[in-house]
Amino acid sequence: MSEWIRHLPSIKQIQDQRAFADLVQEGKMDVHYLTRLAQEIVQEKRGALLKGSKLSKPMTREELLGDIMEELKKRHDTLTATAFQAVINATGIVLHTNLGRARLNEEAAAAMSKVAAGYSDLEFDLTTGRRGSRNEKVEQLLTLLTGAEAALVVNNNAAAVFLILRAYAKHREVIVSRGELIEIGGSFRISSIMEESDAHLIEVGTTNKTHEQDYIEAINDQTAMVLKVHHSNFKMSGFTAEVPREELITLAQERNILYYEDLGSGAFYPFEQKGIGEEPTVQAILAQGADLVSMSGDKLLGGPQAGIILGKKSYIDRLKKHQLMRTLRTDKMTLAALAMTLQAYLNQATLEATLPTIQDIIVDEETLHERAGCLCTGLNALEGIGAAVQATEAYVGGGTMPDVTLPSYAVVVQAARYSAEGLARALRAQQPAIVGRVEENRLLLDVRTIREKQLSVIVDAFKRLNGRSYSQ
Ligand SMILES: *Cc1c(COP(=O)(O)O)cnc(C)c1O
C-alpha cells in the first residue's frame, strides 16, 4: 500500500503531460484551475490508498498517472459543459421534478432569455421615469385570470407557505387536519415549515377522518387560521372523511379567522372537465371565498418555478410589505416567463396548443399511438434492435393528481448485447440524454413526454449505440 503511494505522480509531472497541455489548449479553463483539479484528484487518490481501499486499476506508475489524467479530463469536461444537459423525457411523467418540472412555451423561454441578456423596465415606469413595481404586471394577469382581488409572487410555493404562516400565525395557532400533514418530495413537511415560522400547529381529527366538530373544538382566542393542505402525492382511500371546503370557509368567517389553502399544484385549466382528475380550478376555490391560496408556478400551471399567492387584497397587501418579502422576491427571468405563461391563458382557444404542460396531459391516445408506431418503425429498421409498441400508464407527476393515470403508449426496446439496465445507462450517456424507465427487465420509452421532433433524435442515438463494438 505505502509503495503504491510512492507511485502517485507529482503535480509537476501531471502538468508536463501532453493531455494537460491539450486541456489548456482548449481555452476553457486556466492552468491555475486545472492545477487545482489535479491536486484535488491526487489528494483523493492518496486518501483512498491510505484507507487501504483498492484502486480499480493496476498500480504501475504509468497506469496510475493515466488514471489521474483521465479523471482530470472528465472533471474539466463536466465543469466546462453547458450548466445542465438537455434530456429527452421518455418516462411518461409530465411534471418530472428531477427533470425540471414544466417545460415552458416558446414565448416564455424567449422572454426569459431576452430579459436576462439586457436591461428592462423591471422596476421602472417608462411613462413617468420613476420607480415601478416588479410584481405589477404579473399581478394584473393573475387577478384577471382568477378573479382574485390581489396576487403576489415569491420563489416557490414552499416560500409562499412559509411567508403566509410567518406573517399571519407567528406565535399563534394554526389548525390542520391530521390527514393533511403531508411530507412531499425533497423533504418539505408542513409540520417543519410550521415550526420554522413559529406558528403553533394544532392537529385535529385522525389520519383518515376529520369532522367539522374537530375544527370547532380547536378554535380559541389564539387561533390565527384554518389551513387546508392539498394531499399532493399521497392518496387517501377507503374509510375516510374530510370537511368540505365551503364548510371550513364559512366556519373561519363566522369565527373571524383566516382561511388559507395550500393548493400544491393549483390548476387554472379545467382538467376535470376533460375527464382528468378531480382537481377544482383555482378560480372556483377563490369564488368559494378562500382568504388566501398558494400554488406552484411550475406544476399544473406549466410555468417557471414560482410560488403564487392569491386572495383578498387586505391580506395580500400585508404580505407585500412584510420584511421577508425581500428575501423571497423573484428574479426578472422568472417574472418574464411567468407573465408569458399567464398570457397563454388569456386565450382559451389557443391555450391547449400553446402550453406544453397542458398539451402533454390532454394529448389524445390516437396521437400517442401514432407517435409510438413511428418511433417503433424507426428503431426496427436498425440492425440488432427489436422494438414493439405497448400500452402503458403515464402520470402527471410533480406530486399532482397521484391517483390519476393517463393512458399512454411506450416503445419497448431491446438491443443486442445490452441488458435493459445497460441500455438505459447507454441512452443516458447520449447527448441529449434519453431517460426512459425500466420495468420487469425491459426498457420502455413512453411517448407521452417525447415530442415529435425528438423521435428521429432517439433513432439517431440508437444508430450511434449500434456503431459501438463493446458489449454491456
Ligand atoms: C409541491 C407542493 C409544495 C411545494 O411547492 P414548490 O413550488 O415545489 O416549493 C407545497 N405544498 C404542496 C401541497 C405541494 O404539493
PDB file of C-alpha atoms in Angstrom, residues 52-262:
ATOM      1  CA  GLY A  52      -6.478   0.764   2.131  1.00  0.00           C
ATOM      2  CA  SER A  53      -9.294   0.710  -0.410  1.00  0.00           C
ATOM      3  CA  LYS A  54      -8.345  -0.888  -3.657  1.00  0.00           C
ATOM      4  CA  LEU A  55      -7.823   1.191  -6.771  1.00  0.00           C
ATOM      5  CA  SER A  56      -9.850  -0.044  -9.678  1.00  0.00           C
ATOM      6  CA  LYS A  57      -6.814  -0.394 -11.944  1.00  0.00           C
ATOM      7  CA  PRO A  58      -3.343  -1.980 -11.675  1.00  0.00           C
ATOM      8  CA  MET A  59      -0.809   0.100  -9.849  1.00  0.00           C
ATOM      9  CA  THR A  60       2.115   0.766 -12.113  1.00  0.00           C
ATOM     10  CA  ARG A  61       3.261   4.377 -12.139  1.00  0.00           C
ATOM     11  CA  GLU A  62       2.187   4.886 -15.726  1.00  0.00           C
ATOM     12  CA  GLU A  63      -1.228   3.439 -15.197  1.00  0.00           C
ATOM     13  CA  LEU A  64      -1.857   5.494 -12.100  1.00  0.00           C
ATOM     14  CA  LEU A  65      -0.820   8.622 -13.971  1.00  0.00           C
ATOM     15  CA  GLY A  66      -3.078   7.639 -16.892  1.00  0.00           C
ATOM     16  CA  ASP A  67      -5.916   7.140 -14.470  1.00  0.00           C
ATOM     17  CA  ILE A  68      -5.407  10.595 -12.997  1.00  0.00           C
ATOM     18  CA  MET A  69      -5.208  12.267 -16.399  1.00  0.00           C
ATOM     19  CA  GLU A  70      -8.438  10.576 -17.433  1.00  0.00           C
ATOM     20  CA  GLU A  71     -10.173  11.785 -14.280  1.00  0.00           C
ATOM     21  CA  LEU A  72      -8.807  15.278 -14.834  1.00  0.00           C
ATOM     22  CA  LYS A  73     -10.229  15.385 -18.338  1.00  0.00           C
ATOM     23  CA  LYS A  74     -13.570  14.125 -17.061  1.00  0.00           C
ATOM     24  CA  ARG A  75     -13.803  16.833 -14.414  1.00  0.00           C
ATOM     25  CA  HIS A  76     -12.635  19.508 -16.847  1.00  0.00           C
ATOM     26  CA  ASP A  77     -15.259  18.458 -19.390  1.00  0.00           C
ATOM     27  CA  THR A  78     -18.072  18.374 -16.823  1.00  0.00           C
ATOM     28  CA  LEU A  79     -17.224  21.792 -15.443  1.00  0.00           C
ATOM     29  CA  THR A  80     -16.930  23.413 -18.845  1.00  0.00           C
ATOM     30  CA  ALA A  81     -20.036  21.835 -20.390  1.00  0.00           C
ATOM     31  CA  THR A  82     -23.391  23.648 -20.531  1.00  0.00           C
ATOM     32  CA  ALA A  83     -24.716  24.044 -16.987  1.00  0.00           C
ATOM     33  CA  PHE A  84     -27.372  21.381 -17.407  1.00  0.00           C
ATOM     34  CA  GLN A  85     -27.591  18.726 -20.079  1.00  0.00           C
ATOM     35  CA  ALA A  86     -30.631  18.513 -22.281  1.00  0.00           C
ATOM     36  CA  VAL A  87     -32.746  15.422 -21.608  1.00  0.00           C
ATOM     37  CA  ILE A  88     -35.380  13.706 -23.706  1.00  0.00           C
ATOM     38  CA  ASN A  89     -38.011  12.717 -21.177  1.00  0.00           C
ATOM     39  CA  ALA A  90     -39.192   9.226 -22.092  1.00  0.00           C
ATOM     40  CA  THR A  91     -40.517   8.440 -18.616  1.00  0.00           C
ATOM     41  CA  GLY A  92     -44.139   9.327 -19.339  1.00  0.00           C
ATOM     42  CA  ILE A  93     -44.124  11.582 -16.262  1.00  0.00           C
ATOM     43  CA  VAL A  94     -45.113  15.034 -17.484  1.00  0.00           C
ATOM     44  CA  LEU A  95     -44.072  17.103 -14.461  1.00  0.00           C
ATOM     45  CA  HIS A  96     -40.903  15.231 -13.546  1.00  0.00           C
ATOM     46  CA  THR A  97     -39.350  17.187 -10.672  1.00  0.00           C
ATOM     47  CA  ASN A  98     -35.868  15.723 -11.221  1.00  0.00           C
ATOM     48  CA  LEU A  99     -36.023  16.666 -14.887  1.00  0.00           C
ATOM     49  CA  GLY A 100     -37.078  20.243 -14.182  1.00  0.00           C
ATOM     50  CA  ARG A 101     -40.896  20.003 -13.986  1.00  0.00           C
ATOM     51  CA  ALA A 102     -42.848  22.078 -16.520  1.00  0.00           C
ATOM     52  CA  ARG A 103     -41.222  22.908 -19.823  1.00  0.00           C
ATOM     53  CA  LEU A 104     -42.044  26.442 -20.852  1.00  0.00           C
ATOM     54  CA  ASN A 105     -43.770  27.529 -24.008  1.00  0.00           C
ATOM     55  CA  GLU A 106     -41.589  29.216 -26.621  1.00  0.00           C
ATOM     56  CA  GLU A 107     -42.764  32.710 -25.762  1.00  0.00           C
ATOM     57  CA  ALA A 108     -41.885  32.263 -22.102  1.00  0.00           C
ATOM     58  CA  ALA A 109     -38.453  30.838 -22.873  1.00  0.00           C
ATOM     59  CA  ALA A 110     -37.736  33.659 -25.341  1.00  0.00           C
ATOM     60  CA  ALA A 111     -38.898  36.351 -22.901  1.00  0.00           C
ATOM     61  CA  MET A 112     -36.679  34.855 -20.251  1.00  0.00           C
ATOM     62  CA  SER A 113     -33.528  34.950 -22.328  1.00  0.00           C
ATOM     63  CA  LYS A 114     -34.293  38.449 -23.652  1.00  0.00           C
ATOM     64  CA  VAL A 115     -34.717  39.942 -20.215  1.00  0.00           C
ATOM     65  CA  ALA A 116     -31.656  38.030 -18.996  1.00  0.00           C
ATOM     66  CA  ALA A 117     -29.341  39.415 -21.639  1.00  0.00           C
ATOM     67  CA  GLY A 118     -30.297  43.076 -21.341  1.00  0.00           C
ATOM     68  CA  TYR A 119     -31.872  45.829 -19.295  1.00  0.00           C
ATOM     69  CA  SER A 120     -35.650  46.046 -18.904  1.00  0.00           C
ATOM     70  CA  ASP A 121     -38.345  48.078 -17.198  1.00  0.00           C
ATOM     71  CA  LEU A 122     -38.445  45.524 -14.382  1.00  0.00           C
ATOM     72  CA  GLU A 123     -38.946  48.140 -11.669  1.00  0.00           C
ATOM     73  CA  PHE A 124     -39.129  51.246 -13.795  1.00  0.00           C
ATOM     74  CA  ASP A 125     -42.137  53.148 -15.090  1.00  0.00           C
ATOM     75  CA  LEU A 126     -41.252  54.206 -18.612  1.00  0.00           C
ATOM     76  CA  THR A 127     -44.067  56.823 -18.701  1.00  0.00           C
ATOM     77  CA  THR A 128     -43.128  58.706 -15.565  1.00  0.00           C
ATOM     78  CA  GLY A 129     -39.469  57.790 -15.418  1.00  0.00           C
ATOM     79  CA  ARG A 130     -39.944  56.759 -11.810  1.00  0.00           C
ATOM     80  CA  ARG A 131     -39.531  53.574  -9.889  1.00  0.00           C
ATOM     81  CA  GLY A 132     -42.196  50.966 -10.627  1.00  0.00           C
ATOM     82  CA  SER A 133     -43.217  47.622  -9.158  1.00  0.00           C
ATOM     83  CA  ARG A 134     -41.745  44.342 -10.391  1.00  0.00           C
ATOM     84  CA  ASN A 135     -44.846  42.484  -9.343  1.00  0.00           C
ATOM     85  CA  GLU A 136     -47.466  44.665 -11.008  1.00  0.00           C
ATOM     86  CA  LYS A 137     -47.775  43.174 -14.483  1.00  0.00           C
ATOM     87  CA  VAL A 138     -47.921  39.604 -13.282  1.00  0.00           C
ATOM     88  CA  GLU A 139     -50.383  40.610 -10.572  1.00  0.00           C
ATOM     89  CA  GLN A 140     -52.741  42.144 -13.117  1.00  0.00           C
ATOM     90  CA  LEU A 141     -52.652  38.978 -15.210  1.00  0.00           C
ATOM     91  CA  LEU A 142     -53.201  36.772 -12.167  1.00  0.00           C
ATOM     92  CA  THR A 143     -56.176  38.734 -10.844  1.00  0.00           C
ATOM     93  CA  LEU A 144     -57.751  38.944 -14.284  1.00  0.00           C
ATOM     94  CA  LEU A 145     -57.422  35.202 -14.817  1.00  0.00           C
ATOM     95  CA  THR A 146     -58.539  34.037 -11.382  1.00  0.00           C
ATOM     96  CA  GLY A 147     -60.887  36.710 -10.060  1.00  0.00           C
ATOM     97  CA  ALA A 148     -58.658  37.162  -7.001  1.00  0.00           C
ATOM     98  CA  GLU A 149     -58.572  40.692  -5.569  1.00  0.00           C
ATOM     99  CA  ALA A 150     -54.782  40.656  -5.383  1.00  0.00           C
ATOM    100  CA  ALA A 151     -51.771  38.472  -6.085  1.00  0.00           C
ATOM    101  CA  LEU A 152     -48.133  38.131  -5.106  1.00  0.00           C
ATOM    102  CA  VAL A 153     -45.300  36.017  -6.464  1.00  0.00           C
ATOM    103  CA  VAL A 154     -42.395  34.525  -4.480  1.00  0.00           C
ATOM    104  CA  ASN A 155     -39.661  31.989  -5.285  1.00  0.00           C
ATOM    105  CA  ASN A 156     -41.671  28.814  -4.895  1.00  0.00           C
ATOM    106  CA  ASN A 157     -44.735  27.507  -3.130  1.00  0.00           C
ATOM    107  CA  ALA A 158     -42.723  26.392  -0.110  1.00  0.00           C
ATOM    108  CA  ALA A 159     -41.680  30.040   0.332  1.00  0.00           C
ATOM    109  CA  ALA A 160     -45.318  31.113  -0.054  1.00  0.00           C
ATOM    110  CA  VAL A 161     -46.419  28.770   2.737  1.00  0.00           C
ATOM    111  CA  PHE A 162     -43.617  30.000   4.974  1.00  0.00           C
ATOM    112  CA  LEU A 163     -44.342  33.688   4.322  1.00  0.00           C
ATOM    113  CA  ILE A 164     -48.062  33.317   4.998  1.00  0.00           C
ATOM    114  CA  LEU A 165     -47.549  31.379   8.234  1.00  0.00           C
ATOM    115  CA  ARG A 166     -44.910  33.810   9.432  1.00  0.00           C
ATOM    116  CA  ALA A 167     -46.979  36.882   8.594  1.00  0.00           C
ATOM    117  CA  TYR A 168     -50.277  35.650   9.965  1.00  0.00           C
ATOM    118  CA  ALA A 169     -49.620  32.945  12.529  1.00  0.00           C
ATOM    119  CA  LYS A 170     -46.326  33.693  14.292  1.00  0.00           C
ATOM    120  CA  HIS A 171     -46.737  32.634  17.938  1.00  0.00           C
ATOM    121  CA  ARG A 172     -50.366  31.806  17.242  1.00  0.00           C
ATOM    122  CA  GLU A 173     -52.260  28.636  16.422  1.00  0.00           C
ATOM    123  CA  VAL A 174     -52.938  27.068  13.045  1.00  0.00           C
ATOM    124  CA  ILE A 175     -55.497  24.297  12.750  1.00  0.00           C
ATOM    125  CA  VAL A 176     -54.712  21.498  10.293  1.00  0.00           C
ATOM    126  CA  SER A 177     -56.380  18.141   9.778  1.00  0.00           C
ATOM    127  CA  ARG A 178     -54.123  15.179  10.646  1.00  0.00           C
ATOM    128  CA  GLY A 179     -54.958  13.738   7.237  1.00  0.00           C
ATOM    129  CA  GLU A 180     -53.228  16.722   5.604  1.00  0.00           C
ATOM    130  CA  LEU A 181     -49.918  16.741   7.491  1.00  0.00           C
ATOM    131  CA  ILE A 182     -48.005  15.679   4.457  1.00  0.00           C
ATOM    132  CA  GLU A 183     -44.371  15.408   3.513  1.00  0.00           C
ATOM    133  CA  ILE A 184     -43.633  15.870  -0.154  1.00  0.00           C
ATOM    134  CA  GLY A 185     -40.512  15.120  -2.210  1.00  0.00           C
ATOM    135  CA  GLY A 186     -37.363  16.993  -1.242  1.00  0.00           C
ATOM    136  CA  SER A 187     -38.499  16.734   2.395  1.00  0.00           C
ATOM    137  CA  PHE A 188     -40.970  19.584   2.523  1.00  0.00           C
ATOM    138  CA  ARG A 189     -43.010  18.875   5.640  1.00  0.00           C
ATOM    139  CA  ILE A 190     -45.924  21.029   6.677  1.00  0.00           C
ATOM    140  CA  SER A 191     -45.113  20.458  10.345  1.00  0.00           C
ATOM    141  CA  SER A 192     -41.478  21.546   9.904  1.00  0.00           C
ATOM    142  CA  ILE A 193     -42.346  24.674   7.914  1.00  0.00           C
ATOM    143  CA  MET A 194     -44.820  25.479  10.645  1.00  0.00           C
ATOM    144  CA  GLU A 195     -42.103  25.134  13.286  1.00  0.00           C
ATOM    145  CA  GLU A 196     -39.680  27.307  11.336  1.00  0.00           C
ATOM    146  CA  SER A 197     -42.302  30.022  11.077  1.00  0.00           C
ATOM    147  CA  ASP A 198     -43.020  29.930  14.818  1.00  0.00           C
ATOM    148  CA  ALA A 199     -46.649  29.036  14.249  1.00  0.00           C
ATOM    149  CA  HIS A 200     -48.205  26.504  16.601  1.00  0.00           C
ATOM    150  CA  LEU A 201     -49.588  23.523  14.826  1.00  0.00           C
ATOM    151  CA  ILE A 202     -52.891  22.281  16.182  1.00  0.00           C
ATOM    152  CA  GLU A 203     -53.624  18.888  14.681  1.00  0.00           C
ATOM    153  CA  VAL A 204     -57.248  17.875  14.564  1.00  0.00           C
ATOM    154  CA  GLY A 205     -59.076  14.696  13.603  1.00  0.00           C
ATOM    155  CA  THR A 206     -57.370  11.419  12.802  1.00  0.00           C
ATOM    156  CA  THR A 207     -55.289  10.283   9.852  1.00  0.00           C
ATOM    157  CA  ASN A 208     -58.298   9.115   7.913  1.00  0.00           C
ATOM    158  CA  LYS A 209     -61.192  11.152   9.306  1.00  0.00           C
ATOM    159  CA  THR A 210     -61.675  14.758  10.320  1.00  0.00           C
ATOM    160  CA  HIS A 211     -65.071  16.272  11.127  1.00  0.00           C
ATOM    161  CA  GLU A 212     -66.258  19.860  11.409  1.00  0.00           C
ATOM    162  CA  GLN A 213     -66.684  19.375  15.152  1.00  0.00           C
ATOM    163  CA  ASP A 214     -62.931  18.706  15.431  1.00  0.00           C
ATOM    164  CA  TYR A 215     -62.182  22.135  13.991  1.00  0.00           C
ATOM    165  CA  ILE A 216     -64.860  23.832  16.109  1.00  0.00           C
ATOM    166  CA  GLU A 217     -63.427  22.382  19.306  1.00  0.00           C
ATOM    167  CA  ALA A 218     -59.906  23.508  18.407  1.00  0.00           C
ATOM    168  CA  ILE A 219     -60.774  27.161  17.815  1.00  0.00           C
ATOM    169  CA  ASN A 220     -59.891  29.552  20.654  1.00  0.00           C
ATOM    170  CA  ASP A 221     -58.628  33.125  21.006  1.00  0.00           C
ATOM    171  CA  GLN A 222     -55.127  32.025  19.991  1.00  0.00           C
ATOM    172  CA  THR A 223     -56.297  30.656  16.658  1.00  0.00           C
ATOM    173  CA  ALA A 224     -54.902  32.562  13.677  1.00  0.00           C
ATOM    174  CA  MET A 225     -56.043  30.415  10.803  1.00  0.00           C
ATOM    175  CA  VAL A 226     -57.533  27.266   9.428  1.00  0.00           C
ATOM    176  CA  LEU A 227     -55.068  25.757   6.973  1.00  0.00           C
ATOM    177  CA  LYS A 228     -56.097  23.233   4.357  1.00  0.00           C
ATOM    178  CA  VAL A 229     -53.279  21.406   2.578  1.00  0.00           C
ATOM    179  CA  HIS A 230     -53.508  19.557  -0.698  1.00  0.00           C
ATOM    180  CA  HIS A 231     -52.663  15.880  -0.245  1.00  0.00           C
ATOM    181  CA  SER A 232     -50.150  16.167  -3.045  1.00  0.00           C
ATOM    182  CA  ASN A 233     -48.511  12.819  -3.820  1.00  0.00           C
ATOM    183  CA  PHE A 234     -50.400  10.967  -1.116  1.00  0.00           C
ATOM    184  CA  LYS A 235     -53.672   9.257  -1.798  1.00  0.00           C
ATOM    185  CA  MET A 236     -56.420   8.676   0.765  1.00  0.00           C
ATOM    186  CA  SER A 237     -58.880   5.917   0.145  1.00  0.00           C
ATOM    187  CA  GLY A 238     -61.247   3.663   1.994  1.00  0.00           C
ATOM    188  CA  PHE A 239     -62.816   4.734   5.282  1.00  0.00           C
ATOM    189  CA  THR A 240     -62.180   8.480   5.098  1.00  0.00           C
ATOM    190  CA  ALA A 241     -63.864  11.801   5.823  1.00  0.00           C
ATOM    191  CA  GLU A 242     -62.796  15.385   5.422  1.00  0.00           C
ATOM    192  CA  VAL A 243     -64.676  18.615   5.922  1.00  0.00           C
ATOM    193  CA  PRO A 244     -65.804  20.189   2.637  1.00  0.00           C
ATOM    194  CA  ARG A 245     -64.047  23.445   1.758  1.00  0.00           C
ATOM    195  CA  GLU A 246     -67.277  25.515   1.858  1.00  0.00           C
ATOM    196  CA  GLU A 247     -67.931  24.482   5.445  1.00  0.00           C
ATOM    197  CA  LEU A 248     -64.415  25.328   6.557  1.00  0.00           C
ATOM    198  CA  ILE A 249     -64.575  28.710   4.846  1.00  0.00           C
ATOM    199  CA  THR A 250     -67.913  29.500   6.475  1.00  0.00           C
ATOM    200  CA  LEU A 251     -66.601  28.406   9.860  1.00  0.00           C
ATOM    201  CA  ALA A 252     -63.486  30.572   9.535  1.00  0.00           C
ATOM    202  CA  GLN A 253     -65.598  33.560   8.506  1.00  0.00           C
ATOM    203  CA  GLU A 254     -68.001  33.094  11.430  1.00  0.00           C
ATOM    204  CA  ARG A 255     -65.129  32.918  13.904  1.00  0.00           C
ATOM    205  CA  ASN A 256     -63.229  35.739  12.250  1.00  0.00           C
ATOM    206  CA  ILE A 257     -60.118  33.694  11.499  1.00  0.00           C
ATOM    207  CA  LEU A 258     -58.176  33.378   8.278  1.00  0.00           C
ATOM    208  CA  TYR A 259     -58.823  30.548   5.818  1.00  0.00           C
ATOM    209  CA  TYR A 260     -55.714  29.667   3.845  1.00  0.00           C
ATOM    210  CA  GLU A 261     -55.312  26.774   1.463  1.00  0.00           C
ATOM    211  CA  ASP A 262     -52.001  25.394   0.183  1.00  0.00           C
TER     212      ASP A 262
END
